[in-house]
XYZ file of C-alpha atoms in Angstrom:
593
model
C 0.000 0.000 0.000
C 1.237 3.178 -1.095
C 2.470 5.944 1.658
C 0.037 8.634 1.749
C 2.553 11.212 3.609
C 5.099 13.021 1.309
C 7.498 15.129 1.646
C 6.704 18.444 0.313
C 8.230 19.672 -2.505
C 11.012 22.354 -2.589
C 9.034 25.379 -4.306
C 6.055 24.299 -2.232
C 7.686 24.415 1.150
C 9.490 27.451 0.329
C 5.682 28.703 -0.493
C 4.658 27.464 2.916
C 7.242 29.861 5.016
C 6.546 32.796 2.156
C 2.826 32.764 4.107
C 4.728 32.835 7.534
C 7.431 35.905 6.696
C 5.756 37.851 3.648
C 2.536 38.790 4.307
C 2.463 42.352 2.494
C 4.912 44.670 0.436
C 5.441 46.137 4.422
C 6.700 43.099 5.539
C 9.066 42.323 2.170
C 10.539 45.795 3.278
C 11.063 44.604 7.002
C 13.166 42.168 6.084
C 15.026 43.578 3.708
C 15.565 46.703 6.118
C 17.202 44.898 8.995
C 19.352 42.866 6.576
C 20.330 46.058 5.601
C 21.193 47.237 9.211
C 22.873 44.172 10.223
C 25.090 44.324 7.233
C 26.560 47.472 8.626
C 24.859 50.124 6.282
C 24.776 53.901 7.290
C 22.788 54.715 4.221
C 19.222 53.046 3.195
C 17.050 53.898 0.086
C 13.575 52.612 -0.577
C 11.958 52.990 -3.903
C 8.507 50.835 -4.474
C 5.809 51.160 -7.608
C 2.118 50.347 -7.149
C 2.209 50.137 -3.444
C 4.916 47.668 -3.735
C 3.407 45.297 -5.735
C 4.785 46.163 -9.098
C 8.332 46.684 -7.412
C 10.101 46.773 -4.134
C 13.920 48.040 -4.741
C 15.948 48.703 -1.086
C 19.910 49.879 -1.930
C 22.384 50.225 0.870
C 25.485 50.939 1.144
C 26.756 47.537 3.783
C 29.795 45.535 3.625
C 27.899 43.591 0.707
C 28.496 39.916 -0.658
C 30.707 38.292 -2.753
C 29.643 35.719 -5.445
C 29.636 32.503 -2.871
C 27.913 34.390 -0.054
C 25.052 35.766 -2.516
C 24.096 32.385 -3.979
C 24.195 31.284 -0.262
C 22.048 33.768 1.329
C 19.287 32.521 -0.789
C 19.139 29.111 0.233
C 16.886 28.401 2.875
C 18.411 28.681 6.670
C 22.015 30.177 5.619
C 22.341 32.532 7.685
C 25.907 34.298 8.928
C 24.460 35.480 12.360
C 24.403 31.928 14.008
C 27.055 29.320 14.218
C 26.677 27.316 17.105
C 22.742 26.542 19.337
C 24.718 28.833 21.793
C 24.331 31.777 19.691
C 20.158 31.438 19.770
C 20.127 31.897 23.469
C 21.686 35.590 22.869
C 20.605 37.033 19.547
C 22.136 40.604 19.364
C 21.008 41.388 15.389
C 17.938 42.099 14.044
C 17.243 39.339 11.238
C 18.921 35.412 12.217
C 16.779 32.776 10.595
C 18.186 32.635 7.364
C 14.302 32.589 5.950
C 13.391 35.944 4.300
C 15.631 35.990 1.327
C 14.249 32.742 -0.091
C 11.159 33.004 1.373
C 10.825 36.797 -0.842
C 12.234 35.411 -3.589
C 10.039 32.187 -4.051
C 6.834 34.451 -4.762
C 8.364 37.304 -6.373
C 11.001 37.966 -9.436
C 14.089 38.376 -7.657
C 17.080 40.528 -8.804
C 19.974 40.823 -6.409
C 23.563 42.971 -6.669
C 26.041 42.901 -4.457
C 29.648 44.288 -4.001
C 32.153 43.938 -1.007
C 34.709 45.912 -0.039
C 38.052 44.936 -1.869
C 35.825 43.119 -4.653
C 36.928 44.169 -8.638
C 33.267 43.994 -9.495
C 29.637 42.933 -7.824
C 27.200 39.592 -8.739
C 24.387 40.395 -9.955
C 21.723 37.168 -9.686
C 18.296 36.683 -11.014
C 15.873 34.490 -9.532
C 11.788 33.277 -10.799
C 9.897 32.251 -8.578
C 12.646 30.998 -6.323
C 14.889 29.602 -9.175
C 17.918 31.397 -10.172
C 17.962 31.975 -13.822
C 21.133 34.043 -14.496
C 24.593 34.674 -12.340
C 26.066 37.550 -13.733
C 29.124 40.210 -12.785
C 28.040 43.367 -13.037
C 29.747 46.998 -12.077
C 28.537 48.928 -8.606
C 29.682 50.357 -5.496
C 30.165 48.529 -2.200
C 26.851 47.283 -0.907
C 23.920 45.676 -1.738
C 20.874 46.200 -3.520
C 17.989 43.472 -3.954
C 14.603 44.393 -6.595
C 11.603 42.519 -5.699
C 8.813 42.642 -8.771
C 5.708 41.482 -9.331
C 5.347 40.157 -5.652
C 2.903 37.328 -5.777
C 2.793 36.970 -9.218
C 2.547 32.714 -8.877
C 0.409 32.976 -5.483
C -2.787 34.920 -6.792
C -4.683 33.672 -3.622
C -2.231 35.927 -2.069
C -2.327 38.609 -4.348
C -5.867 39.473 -4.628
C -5.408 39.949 -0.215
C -3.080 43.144 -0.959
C -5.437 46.340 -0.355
C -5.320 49.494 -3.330
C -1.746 50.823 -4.111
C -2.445 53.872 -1.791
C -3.289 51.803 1.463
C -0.123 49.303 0.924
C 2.063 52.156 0.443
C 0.653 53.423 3.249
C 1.847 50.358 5.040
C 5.332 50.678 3.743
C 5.218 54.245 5.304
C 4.739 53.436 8.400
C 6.925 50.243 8.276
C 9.788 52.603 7.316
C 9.124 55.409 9.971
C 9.438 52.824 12.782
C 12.531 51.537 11.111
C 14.084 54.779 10.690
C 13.229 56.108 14.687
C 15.420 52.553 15.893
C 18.075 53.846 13.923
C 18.825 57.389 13.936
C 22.487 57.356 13.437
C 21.399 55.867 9.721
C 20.205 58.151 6.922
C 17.138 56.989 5.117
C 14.965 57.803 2.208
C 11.625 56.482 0.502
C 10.133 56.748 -2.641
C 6.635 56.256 -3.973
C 5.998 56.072 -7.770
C 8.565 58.456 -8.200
C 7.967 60.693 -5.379
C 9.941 61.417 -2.498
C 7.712 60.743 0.679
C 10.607 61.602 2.946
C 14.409 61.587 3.608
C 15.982 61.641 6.648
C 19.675 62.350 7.565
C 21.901 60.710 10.527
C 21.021 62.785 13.783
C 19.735 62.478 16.877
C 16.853 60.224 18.283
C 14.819 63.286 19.497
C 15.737 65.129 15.509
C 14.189 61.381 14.092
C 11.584 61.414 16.370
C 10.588 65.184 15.785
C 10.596 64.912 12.130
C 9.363 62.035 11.321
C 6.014 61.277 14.244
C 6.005 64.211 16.489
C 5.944 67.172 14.271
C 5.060 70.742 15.887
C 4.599 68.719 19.392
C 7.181 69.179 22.088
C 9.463 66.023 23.213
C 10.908 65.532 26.798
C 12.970 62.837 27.305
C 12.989 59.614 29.987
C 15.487 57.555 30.860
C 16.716 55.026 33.657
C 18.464 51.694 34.497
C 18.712 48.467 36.713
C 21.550 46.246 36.796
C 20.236 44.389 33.547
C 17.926 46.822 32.080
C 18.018 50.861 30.495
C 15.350 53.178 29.153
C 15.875 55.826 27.471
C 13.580 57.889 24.794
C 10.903 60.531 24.565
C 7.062 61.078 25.144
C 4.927 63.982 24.136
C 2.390 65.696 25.854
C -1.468 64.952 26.061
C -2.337 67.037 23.788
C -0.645 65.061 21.240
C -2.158 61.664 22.143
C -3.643 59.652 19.272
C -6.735 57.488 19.391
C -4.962 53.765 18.188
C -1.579 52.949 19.209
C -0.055 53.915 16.372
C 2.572 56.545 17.307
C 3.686 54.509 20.896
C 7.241 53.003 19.384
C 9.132 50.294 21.653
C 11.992 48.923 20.787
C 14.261 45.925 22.798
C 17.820 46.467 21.794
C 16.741 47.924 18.778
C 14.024 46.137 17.602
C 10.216 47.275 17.084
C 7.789 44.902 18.947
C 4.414 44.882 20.341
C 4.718 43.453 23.669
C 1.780 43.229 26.151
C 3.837 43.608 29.127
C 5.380 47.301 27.585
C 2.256 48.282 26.297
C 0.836 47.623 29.990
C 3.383 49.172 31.647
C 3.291 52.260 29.418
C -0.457 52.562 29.252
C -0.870 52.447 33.539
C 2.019 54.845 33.269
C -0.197 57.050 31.547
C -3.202 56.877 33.213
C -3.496 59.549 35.132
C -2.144 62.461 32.554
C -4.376 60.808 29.481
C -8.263 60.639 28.968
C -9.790 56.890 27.566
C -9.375 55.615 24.930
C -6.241 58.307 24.028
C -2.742 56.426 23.464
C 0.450 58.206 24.085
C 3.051 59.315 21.142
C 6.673 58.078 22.210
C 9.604 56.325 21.323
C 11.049 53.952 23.815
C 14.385 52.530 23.528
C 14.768 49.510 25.799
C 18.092 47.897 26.276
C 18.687 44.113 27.995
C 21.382 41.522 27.448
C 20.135 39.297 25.266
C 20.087 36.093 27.161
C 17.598 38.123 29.348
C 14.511 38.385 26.282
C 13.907 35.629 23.630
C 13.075 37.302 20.178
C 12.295 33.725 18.690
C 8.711 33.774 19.558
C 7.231 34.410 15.819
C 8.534 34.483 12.200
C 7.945 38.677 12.425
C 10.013 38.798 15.015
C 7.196 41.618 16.681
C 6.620 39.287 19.883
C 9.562 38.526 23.152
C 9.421 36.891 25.740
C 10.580 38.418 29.055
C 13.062 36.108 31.150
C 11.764 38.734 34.288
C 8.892 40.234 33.009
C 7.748 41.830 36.359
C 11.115 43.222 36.546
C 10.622 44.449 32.805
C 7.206 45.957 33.615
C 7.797 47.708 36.912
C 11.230 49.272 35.874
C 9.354 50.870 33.058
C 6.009 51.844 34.895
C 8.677 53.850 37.839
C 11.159 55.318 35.240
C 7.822 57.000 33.017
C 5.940 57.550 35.811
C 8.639 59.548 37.669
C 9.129 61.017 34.474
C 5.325 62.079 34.146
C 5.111 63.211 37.630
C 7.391 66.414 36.928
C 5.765 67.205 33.719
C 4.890 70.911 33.601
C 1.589 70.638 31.605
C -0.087 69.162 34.327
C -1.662 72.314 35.523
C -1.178 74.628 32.830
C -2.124 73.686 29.630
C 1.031 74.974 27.996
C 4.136 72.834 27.631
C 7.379 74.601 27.979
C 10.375 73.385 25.859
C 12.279 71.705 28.901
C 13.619 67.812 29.067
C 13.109 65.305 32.280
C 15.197 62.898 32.649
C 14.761 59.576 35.234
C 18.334 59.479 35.902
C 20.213 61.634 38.563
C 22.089 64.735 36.811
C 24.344 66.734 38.011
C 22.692 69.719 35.905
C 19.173 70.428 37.239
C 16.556 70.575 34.924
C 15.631 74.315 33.462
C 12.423 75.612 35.156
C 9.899 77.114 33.515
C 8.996 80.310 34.182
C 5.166 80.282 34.547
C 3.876 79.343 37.440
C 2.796 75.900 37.633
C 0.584 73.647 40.450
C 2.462 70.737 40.052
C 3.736 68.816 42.823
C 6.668 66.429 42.979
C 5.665 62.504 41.746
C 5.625 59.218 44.127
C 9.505 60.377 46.049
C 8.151 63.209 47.432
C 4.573 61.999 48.222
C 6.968 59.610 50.072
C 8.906 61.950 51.982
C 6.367 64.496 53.043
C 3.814 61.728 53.935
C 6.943 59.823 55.909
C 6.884 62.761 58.564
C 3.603 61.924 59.314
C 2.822 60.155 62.665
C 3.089 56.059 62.504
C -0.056 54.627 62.383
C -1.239 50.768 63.361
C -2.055 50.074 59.712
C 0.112 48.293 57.617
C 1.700 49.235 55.055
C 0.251 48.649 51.274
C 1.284 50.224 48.773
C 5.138 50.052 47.353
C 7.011 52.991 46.509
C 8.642 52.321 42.803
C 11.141 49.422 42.955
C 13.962 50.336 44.699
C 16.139 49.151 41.438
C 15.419 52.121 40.261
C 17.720 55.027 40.608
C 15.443 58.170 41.634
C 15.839 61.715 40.653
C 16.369 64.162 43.159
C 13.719 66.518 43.249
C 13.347 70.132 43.925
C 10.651 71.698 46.754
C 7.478 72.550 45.306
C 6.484 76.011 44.457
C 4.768 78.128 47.322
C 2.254 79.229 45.509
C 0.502 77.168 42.894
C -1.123 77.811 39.558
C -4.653 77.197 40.809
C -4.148 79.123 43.745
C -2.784 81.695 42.267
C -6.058 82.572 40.019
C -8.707 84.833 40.819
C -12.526 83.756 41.033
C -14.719 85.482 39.018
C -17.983 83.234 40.022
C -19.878 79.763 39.205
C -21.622 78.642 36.049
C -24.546 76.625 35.984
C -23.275 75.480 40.043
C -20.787 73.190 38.122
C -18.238 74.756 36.649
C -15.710 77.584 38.408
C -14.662 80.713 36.434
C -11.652 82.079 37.130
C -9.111 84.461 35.740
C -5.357 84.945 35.610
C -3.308 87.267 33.757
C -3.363 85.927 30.456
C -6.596 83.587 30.232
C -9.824 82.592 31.768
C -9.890 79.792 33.311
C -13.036 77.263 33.509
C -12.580 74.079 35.981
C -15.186 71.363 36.081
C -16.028 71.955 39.813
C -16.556 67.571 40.108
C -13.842 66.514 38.040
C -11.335 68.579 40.134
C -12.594 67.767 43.512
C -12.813 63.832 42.326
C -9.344 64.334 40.875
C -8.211 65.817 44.367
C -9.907 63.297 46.733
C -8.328 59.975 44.219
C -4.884 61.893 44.955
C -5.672 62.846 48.637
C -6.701 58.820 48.832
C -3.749 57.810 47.414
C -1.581 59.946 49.409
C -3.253 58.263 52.482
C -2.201 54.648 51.119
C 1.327 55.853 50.297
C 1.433 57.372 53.996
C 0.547 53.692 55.439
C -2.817 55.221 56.883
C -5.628 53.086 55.165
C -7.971 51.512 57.983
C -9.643 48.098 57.966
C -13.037 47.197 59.252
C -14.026 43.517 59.876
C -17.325 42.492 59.088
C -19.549 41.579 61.666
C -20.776 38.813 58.891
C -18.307 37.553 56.100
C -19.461 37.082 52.856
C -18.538 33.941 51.308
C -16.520 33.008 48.173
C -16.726 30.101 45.865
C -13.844 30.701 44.132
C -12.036 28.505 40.812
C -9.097 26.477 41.377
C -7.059 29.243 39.938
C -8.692 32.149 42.012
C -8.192 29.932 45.385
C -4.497 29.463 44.346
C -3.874 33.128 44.136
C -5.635 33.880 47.538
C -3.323 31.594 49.357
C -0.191 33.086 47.491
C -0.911 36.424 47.996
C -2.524 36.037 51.171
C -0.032 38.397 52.803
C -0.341 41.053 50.194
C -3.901 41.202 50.544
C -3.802 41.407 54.355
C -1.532 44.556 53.796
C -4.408 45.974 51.188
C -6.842 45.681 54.730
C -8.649 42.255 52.872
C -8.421 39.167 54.781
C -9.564 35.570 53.288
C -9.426 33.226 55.216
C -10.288 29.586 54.106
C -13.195 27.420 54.285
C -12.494 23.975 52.603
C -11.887 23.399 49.129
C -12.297 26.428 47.149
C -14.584 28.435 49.682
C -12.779 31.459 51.239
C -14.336 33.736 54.122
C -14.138 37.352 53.966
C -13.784 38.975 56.768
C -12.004 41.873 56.799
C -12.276 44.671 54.051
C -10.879 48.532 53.883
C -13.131 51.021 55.660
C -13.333 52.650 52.133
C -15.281 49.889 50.139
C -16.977 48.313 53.423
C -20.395 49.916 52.013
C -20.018 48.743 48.289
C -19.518 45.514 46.243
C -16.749 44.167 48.500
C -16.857 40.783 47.108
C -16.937 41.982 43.425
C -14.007 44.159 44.134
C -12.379 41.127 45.940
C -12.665 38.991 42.348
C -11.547 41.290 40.466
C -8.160 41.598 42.689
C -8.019 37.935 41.659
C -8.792 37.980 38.917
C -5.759 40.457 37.999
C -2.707 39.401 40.117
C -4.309 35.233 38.613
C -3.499 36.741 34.744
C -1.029 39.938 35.341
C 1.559 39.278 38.423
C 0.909 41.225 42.232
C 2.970 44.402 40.984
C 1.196 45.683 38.366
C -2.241 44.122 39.455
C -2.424 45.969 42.610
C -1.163 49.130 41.158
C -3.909 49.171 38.804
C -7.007 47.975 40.802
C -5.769 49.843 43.762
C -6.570 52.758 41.226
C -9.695 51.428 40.166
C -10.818 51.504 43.702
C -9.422 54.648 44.522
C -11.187 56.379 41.491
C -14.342 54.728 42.631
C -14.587 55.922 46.017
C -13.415 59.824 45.396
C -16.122 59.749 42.044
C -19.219 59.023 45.344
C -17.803 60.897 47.807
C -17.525 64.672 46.329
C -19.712 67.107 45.028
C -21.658 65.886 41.983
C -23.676 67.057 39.142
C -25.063 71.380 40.233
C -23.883 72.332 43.618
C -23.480 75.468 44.505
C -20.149 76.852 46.196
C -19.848 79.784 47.736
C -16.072 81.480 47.173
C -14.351 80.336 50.519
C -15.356 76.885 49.105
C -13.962 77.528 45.242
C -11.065 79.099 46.447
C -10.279 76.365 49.062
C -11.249 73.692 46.092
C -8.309 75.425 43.866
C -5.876 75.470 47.416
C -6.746 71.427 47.446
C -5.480 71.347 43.689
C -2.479 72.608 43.954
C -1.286 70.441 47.178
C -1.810 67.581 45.788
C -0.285 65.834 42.972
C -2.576 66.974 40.504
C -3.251 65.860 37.125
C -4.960 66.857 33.726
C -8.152 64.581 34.138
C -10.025 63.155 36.605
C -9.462 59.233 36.962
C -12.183 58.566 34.544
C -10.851 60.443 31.826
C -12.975 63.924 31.704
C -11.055 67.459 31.572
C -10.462 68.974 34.698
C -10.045 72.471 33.344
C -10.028 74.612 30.443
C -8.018 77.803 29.645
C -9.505 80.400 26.837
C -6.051 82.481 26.277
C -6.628 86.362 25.994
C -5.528 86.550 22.593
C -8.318 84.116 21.169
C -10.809 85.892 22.987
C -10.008 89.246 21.535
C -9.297 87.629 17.771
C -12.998 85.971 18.578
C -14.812 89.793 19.490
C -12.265 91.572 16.489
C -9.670 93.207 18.790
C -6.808 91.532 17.620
């Protein structure tokens, strides 16, 4: 009886890993970038036709190939950037699999040329669908340069995927702009149907970064380290913030992924400074030995794996957030051109000159809440991890922006007008007094003083096999939150205890929940978020809501309360705290200007 397994043909299985590494024109140009990059080039030029599809032609100027080298390369799994199984465990370059050439060049018309250093003349090869049909020597400089045409052309399944020419060049676009923000110190160009869509020279990361994404938008910059891990890079104000995440670029030792624990990290960073549904624009650069993150996850090389991703997470969450807590905008409005940086330097940072209400970020919360008297309640929330190196920070201004404006009156008994020199000033009364209790609440966990009340009758859990396992691990923790849990057989669990601040509300919800996230995220991160959640929750019930009328001791103490606390742009659920009409747009609006 005849086998019925075979062993897939050459062109087919070279098909097969096509699907895997070349998905669009975008993805042709990823690969071909990074081989670029790896090969040492300082100068890359991109020049596509019909989105991509008609032609794809990258030119660099690398060490290039010689004749055995080029005929190698495009044999499946040669690859000069491993030798040994060693080398997989530490992968310092960008491209290592030894797929993409072939993989391009078996659904494509292939034309490679190639010159190294020393070489008389370059090779110039020409493939068909994956077979090479002429070897050639042909005349160039030192480098490479590889024409892909007709991509698809003997996989129309694939082709008829590939959107209009506009929205795949659109694709390469983008593809190139994350590219070119890894690498500043490389120039790069790209051309569309015979139009230059942009050209960048070798600079800085901030000159990339301002050219290319952030435009007209002021960049400050972040950076900090551990023992196996640095940040560095820049984020933009909220003004700036997009709706998708299309302008947050991170990079691990140079490489553009989209990792869940960064995009966490970054995203609870940002809570408090961005409204809902609002992503930030930055560029972070994140550097770890590579034994420490495994980049063999997919073909696109876009996923990692963490070998300590809490230690990833939190490092990142303390070094933006510290960064974000000194940001000037905070109470303004206005961003001044100035730079923070996470990292101690012995050259202050420039202060603006307007008066702003921000206070110092989590140190100084720390410090002035330390001088407090010791109280019998534990201790529950962590300051950042103390692998981070903090940045000395200066007293906070006597008087405050908020404080410092003048009340004109109330609108509709929910909203404050005020004045100051150059604007008015119009402050959702219930936004900024829920903004200022969530701080004040915060302040009082950071300061060890959150009581617990028990419960004169627990409520009882039923809890999965997973939930039960993470109230026995992080029993401890959750005694230090005020919960207690104590067990009841099996998977039942007693609560007992709960903080005074949720004892009226959905305790036992809020207790599943708390499970539910340290179960799927880790105890660091989960109880920095839901301790938020909770925190928002409480100061949203217990202010001033919807029309209440203040008189002006009240407004003016309301705008005192802003400006000690650590104040921020929106309340925790997102809405606008304030909003400032400048003097000159009201006089262009009544013709005076």
């Amino acid at each position: 009886m005849p086998s019925r397994i075979k062993i897939l043909s050459e062109s087919l299985a070279n098909k097969i890993a096509a699907g895997e590494v070349v998905e669009r024109p975008a993805s042709v140009i990823k690969e071909l970038v990074e081989n670029a990059l790896d090969a040492g080039a300082t100068d890359i030029r991109l020049e596509i036709a019909a989105g991509g599809r008609r032609l794809i032609r990258v030119s660099d100027n690398g060490h290039g190939m010689s004749r055995e080298d080029a005929l190698l390369a495009l044999e499946r799994h040669a690859t000069s950037k491993l030798l040994c199984d060693r080398d997989l465990e530490a992968i310092s370059t960008l491209g290592f699999r030894g797929e993409a050439l072939p993989s391009i060049a078996s659904v494509s018309r292939l034309r490679l040329k190639s010159r190294e250093n020393g070489a008389v003349e370059g090779t110039e090869l020409y493939l068909e669908g994956g077979v090479v049909r002429s070897v050639t020597a042909c005349g160039m400089a030192v480098g490479t340069e590889i024409s892909v045409e007709h991509l698809f052309f003997n996989t129309p399944a694939r082709l008829k995927f590939l959107r209009s020419a506009q929205t795949e060049a659109g694709h390469v676009g983008d593809q190139m702009v994350r590219l070119a923000v890894a690498r500043p110190d490389v120039a790069f160009s790209y051309t569309s149907d015979g139009r230059e869509l942009f050209r960048v020279t070798a600079g800085t990361a901030r000159q990339r970064l301002q050219k290319l994404v952030a435009r007209d938008a002021p960049l400050f910059e972040v950076a900090g380290e551990t023992a196996v891990l640095s940040i560095s890079g820049f984020f933009a104000p909220p003004h700036a913030a997009r709706s998708t995440t299309a302008a947050m670029f991170t990079y691990i030792n140079g490489r553009f992924v989209r990792d869940k624990v960064v995009q966490h990290a970054v995203m609870q960073a940002f809570r408090p400074v961005l409204e809902r549904g609002r992503y930030p624009l930055l560029a972070l650069f994140i550097k770890i030995p590579p034994e420490e993150v495994d980049v063999n996850v997919h073909p696109t090389k876009h996923e990692v794996r963490f070998r300590r991703q809490h230690q990833v997470h939190d490092t990142i969450h303390a070094v933006l957030s510290e960064a974000l807590s000194r940001s000037p905008w905070l109470a303004t409005g206005r961003v001044p051109e100035i730079a923070a940086s996470a990292v101690p330097s012995p050259v202050p940072a420039p202060r603006t000159a307007e008066p702003t209400g921000h206070r110092a970020g989590v140190q100084q919360a720390l410090e002035r809440f330390m001088a407090a008297p010791p109280s019998a309640a534990p201790r529950i929330h962590e300051p950042p991890p103390a692998y981070v190196r903090p940045v000395p920070t200066e007293p906070p201004p006597q008087t405050g922006y908020f404080s410092a404006l003048t009340v004109i009156g109330q609108f509709q008994a929910a909203y404050i007008l005020c004045q100051s020199e150059t604007a008015l000033v119009i402050i959702d009364q219930h936004a900024a007094a829920e903004r200022v209790r969530f701080q004040e609440l915060r302040q009082r966990v950071l300061a060890h003083r959150i009581e617990s009340q028990r419960l004169l009758i627990p409520d009882t859990l039923e809890l999965s096999f997973a939930e039960a396992d993470t109230a026995r691990r992080y029993h401890g923790e959750l005694g230090r939150l005020g919960i207690e849990l104590e067990p009841f057989g099996g998977q039942t669990f007693m609560l007992t205890a709960v903080p005074v601040l949720v004892a009226d509300t959905d305790r036992v919800r809020l207790v599943r929940d708390l499970l539910e996230e340290l179960t799927g995220l880790g105890k660091s991160s989960a109880f920095d978020s839901v301790l938020d959640d909770l925190l928002s929750r409480i100061a949203c019930h217990s202010v001033i809501r919807g029309a209440h009328p203040l008189d002006r001791r009240q407004m003016e103490e309301l705008l005192r309360r802003m400006d000690r606390t650590d104040f921020a742009a929106h309340c925790p659920h997102g809405r606008p705290v304030s909003h400032e009409l400048p003097l000159s747009e009201i006089g262009r609006f009544f013709k005076r200007t």
